[in-house]
mmCIF file of C-alpha atoms in Angstrom:
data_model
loop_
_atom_site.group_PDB
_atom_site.id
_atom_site.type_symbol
_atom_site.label_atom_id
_atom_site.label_comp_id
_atom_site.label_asym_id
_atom_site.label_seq_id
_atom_site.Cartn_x
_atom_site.Cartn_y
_atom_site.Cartn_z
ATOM 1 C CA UNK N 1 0.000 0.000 0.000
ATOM 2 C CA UNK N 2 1.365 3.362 -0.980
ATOM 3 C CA UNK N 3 1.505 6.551 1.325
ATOM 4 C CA UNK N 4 -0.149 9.336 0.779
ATOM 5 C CA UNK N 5 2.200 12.143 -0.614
ATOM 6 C CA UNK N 6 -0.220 15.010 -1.734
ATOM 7 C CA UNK N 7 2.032 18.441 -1.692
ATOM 8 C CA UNK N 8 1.225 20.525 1.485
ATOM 9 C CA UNK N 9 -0.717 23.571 -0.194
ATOM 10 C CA UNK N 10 -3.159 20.236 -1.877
ATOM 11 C CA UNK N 11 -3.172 18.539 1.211
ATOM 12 C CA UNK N 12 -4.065 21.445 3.473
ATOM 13 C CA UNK N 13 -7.666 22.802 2.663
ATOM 14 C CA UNK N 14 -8.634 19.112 2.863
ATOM 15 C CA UNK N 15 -7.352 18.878 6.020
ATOM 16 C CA UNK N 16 -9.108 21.844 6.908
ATOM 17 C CA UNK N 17 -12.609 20.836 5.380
ATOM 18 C CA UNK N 18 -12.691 17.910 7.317
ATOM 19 C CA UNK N 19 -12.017 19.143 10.706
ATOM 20 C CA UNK N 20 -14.873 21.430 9.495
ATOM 21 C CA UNK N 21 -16.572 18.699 8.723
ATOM 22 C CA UNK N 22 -15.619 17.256 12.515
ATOM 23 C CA UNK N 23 -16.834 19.999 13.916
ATOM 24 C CA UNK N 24 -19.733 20.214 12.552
ATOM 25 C CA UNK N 25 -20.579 16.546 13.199
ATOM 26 C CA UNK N 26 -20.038 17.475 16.784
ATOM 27 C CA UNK N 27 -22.424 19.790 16.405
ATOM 28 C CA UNK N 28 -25.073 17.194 15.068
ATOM 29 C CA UNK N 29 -24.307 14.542 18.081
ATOM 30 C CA UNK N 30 -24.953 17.953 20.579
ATOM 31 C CA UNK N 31 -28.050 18.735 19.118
ATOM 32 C CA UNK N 32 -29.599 15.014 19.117
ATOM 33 C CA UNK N 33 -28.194 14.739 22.479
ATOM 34 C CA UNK N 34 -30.191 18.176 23.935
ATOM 35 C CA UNK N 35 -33.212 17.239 21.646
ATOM 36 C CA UNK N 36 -32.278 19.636 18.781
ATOM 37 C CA UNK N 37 -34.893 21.576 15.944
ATOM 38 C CA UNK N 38 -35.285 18.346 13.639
ATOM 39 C CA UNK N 39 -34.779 20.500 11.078
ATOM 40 C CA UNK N 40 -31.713 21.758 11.955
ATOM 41 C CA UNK N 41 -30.464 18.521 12.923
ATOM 42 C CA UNK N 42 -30.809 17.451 8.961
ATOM 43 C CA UNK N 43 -29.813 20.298 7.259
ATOM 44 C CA UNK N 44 -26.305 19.949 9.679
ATOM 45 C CA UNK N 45 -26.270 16.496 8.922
ATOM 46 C CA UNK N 46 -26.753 17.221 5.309
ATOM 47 C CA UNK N 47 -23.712 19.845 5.447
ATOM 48 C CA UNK N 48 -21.520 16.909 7.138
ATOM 49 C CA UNK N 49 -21.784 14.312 4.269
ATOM 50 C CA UNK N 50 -21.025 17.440 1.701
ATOM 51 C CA UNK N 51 -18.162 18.453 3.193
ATOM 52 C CA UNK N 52 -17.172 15.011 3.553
ATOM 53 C CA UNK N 53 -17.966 14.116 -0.011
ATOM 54 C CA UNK N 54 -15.843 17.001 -1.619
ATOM 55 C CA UNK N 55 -12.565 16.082 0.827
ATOM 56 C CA UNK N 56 -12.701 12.875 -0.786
ATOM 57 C CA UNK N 57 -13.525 13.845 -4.374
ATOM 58 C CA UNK N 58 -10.543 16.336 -3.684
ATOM 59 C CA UNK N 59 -7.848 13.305 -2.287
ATOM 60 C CA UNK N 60 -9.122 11.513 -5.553
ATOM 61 C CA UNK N 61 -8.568 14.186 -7.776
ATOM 62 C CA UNK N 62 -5.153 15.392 -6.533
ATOM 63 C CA UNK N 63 -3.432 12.067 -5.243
ATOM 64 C CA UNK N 64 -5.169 9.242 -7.626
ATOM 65 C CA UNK N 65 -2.129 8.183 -9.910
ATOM 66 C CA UNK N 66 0.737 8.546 -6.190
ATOM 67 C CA UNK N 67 -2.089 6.400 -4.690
ATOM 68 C CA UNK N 68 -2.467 4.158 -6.907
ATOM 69 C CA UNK N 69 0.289 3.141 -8.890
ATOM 70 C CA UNK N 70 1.531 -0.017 -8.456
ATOM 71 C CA UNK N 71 4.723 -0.221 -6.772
ATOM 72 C CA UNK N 72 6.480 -3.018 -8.659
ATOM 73 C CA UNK N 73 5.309 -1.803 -12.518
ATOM 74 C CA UNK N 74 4.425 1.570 -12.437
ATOM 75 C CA UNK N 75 1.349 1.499 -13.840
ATOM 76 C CA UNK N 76 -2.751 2.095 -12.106
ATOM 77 C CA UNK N 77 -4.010 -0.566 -10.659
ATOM 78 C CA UNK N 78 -7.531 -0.482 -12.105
ATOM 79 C CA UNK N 79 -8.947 -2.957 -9.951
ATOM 80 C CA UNK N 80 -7.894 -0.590 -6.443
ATOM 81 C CA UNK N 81 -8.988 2.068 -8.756
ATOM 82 C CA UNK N 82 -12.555 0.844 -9.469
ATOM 83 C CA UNK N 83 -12.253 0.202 -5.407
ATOM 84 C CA UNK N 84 -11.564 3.657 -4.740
ATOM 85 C CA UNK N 85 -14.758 5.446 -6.894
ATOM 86 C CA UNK N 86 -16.982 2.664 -5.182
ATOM 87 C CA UNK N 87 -16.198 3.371 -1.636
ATOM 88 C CA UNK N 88 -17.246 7.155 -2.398
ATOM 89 C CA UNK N 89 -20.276 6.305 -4.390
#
């Protein structure tokens, strides 16, 4: 399994959405806890998966092909690729 290696100004807002993302979940768990505005409750929810959503869309995008190469030839492994795109579907 290869490391992720995405170049720090890359790797950085992701980093940064999901601690949003984090936080924001905390938020959710708060409000279910105190017996939060349903309403609210989804439309936080909601927010969470986005935000989660575009981090990974964003680690695909930048860090695919030093992800998944394969180490002995080089070349993409299609099969962890096709892995990959189904875990965030």
């Amino acid at each position: 399994m290869n490391a992720m290696q995405l170049p720090e100004d890359s790797r950085q807002p992701v980093i940064n959405r999901l601690k949003r993302a984090r936080g924001q979940l905390t938020g959710v768990i708060s409000m279910l806890e105190e017996g939060g505005d349903c309403e609210q409750v989804l439309t936080q929810l909601a927010a969470v998966g986005k935000a989660l959503d575009k981090a990974g869309f964003s680690i695909v995008t930048m860090g695919l092909k030093e992800c998944l190469i394969s180490d002995s030839s080089g070349e993409i492994d299609t099969r962890r690729l096709e892995r990959v795109f189904l875990s965030l579907a």
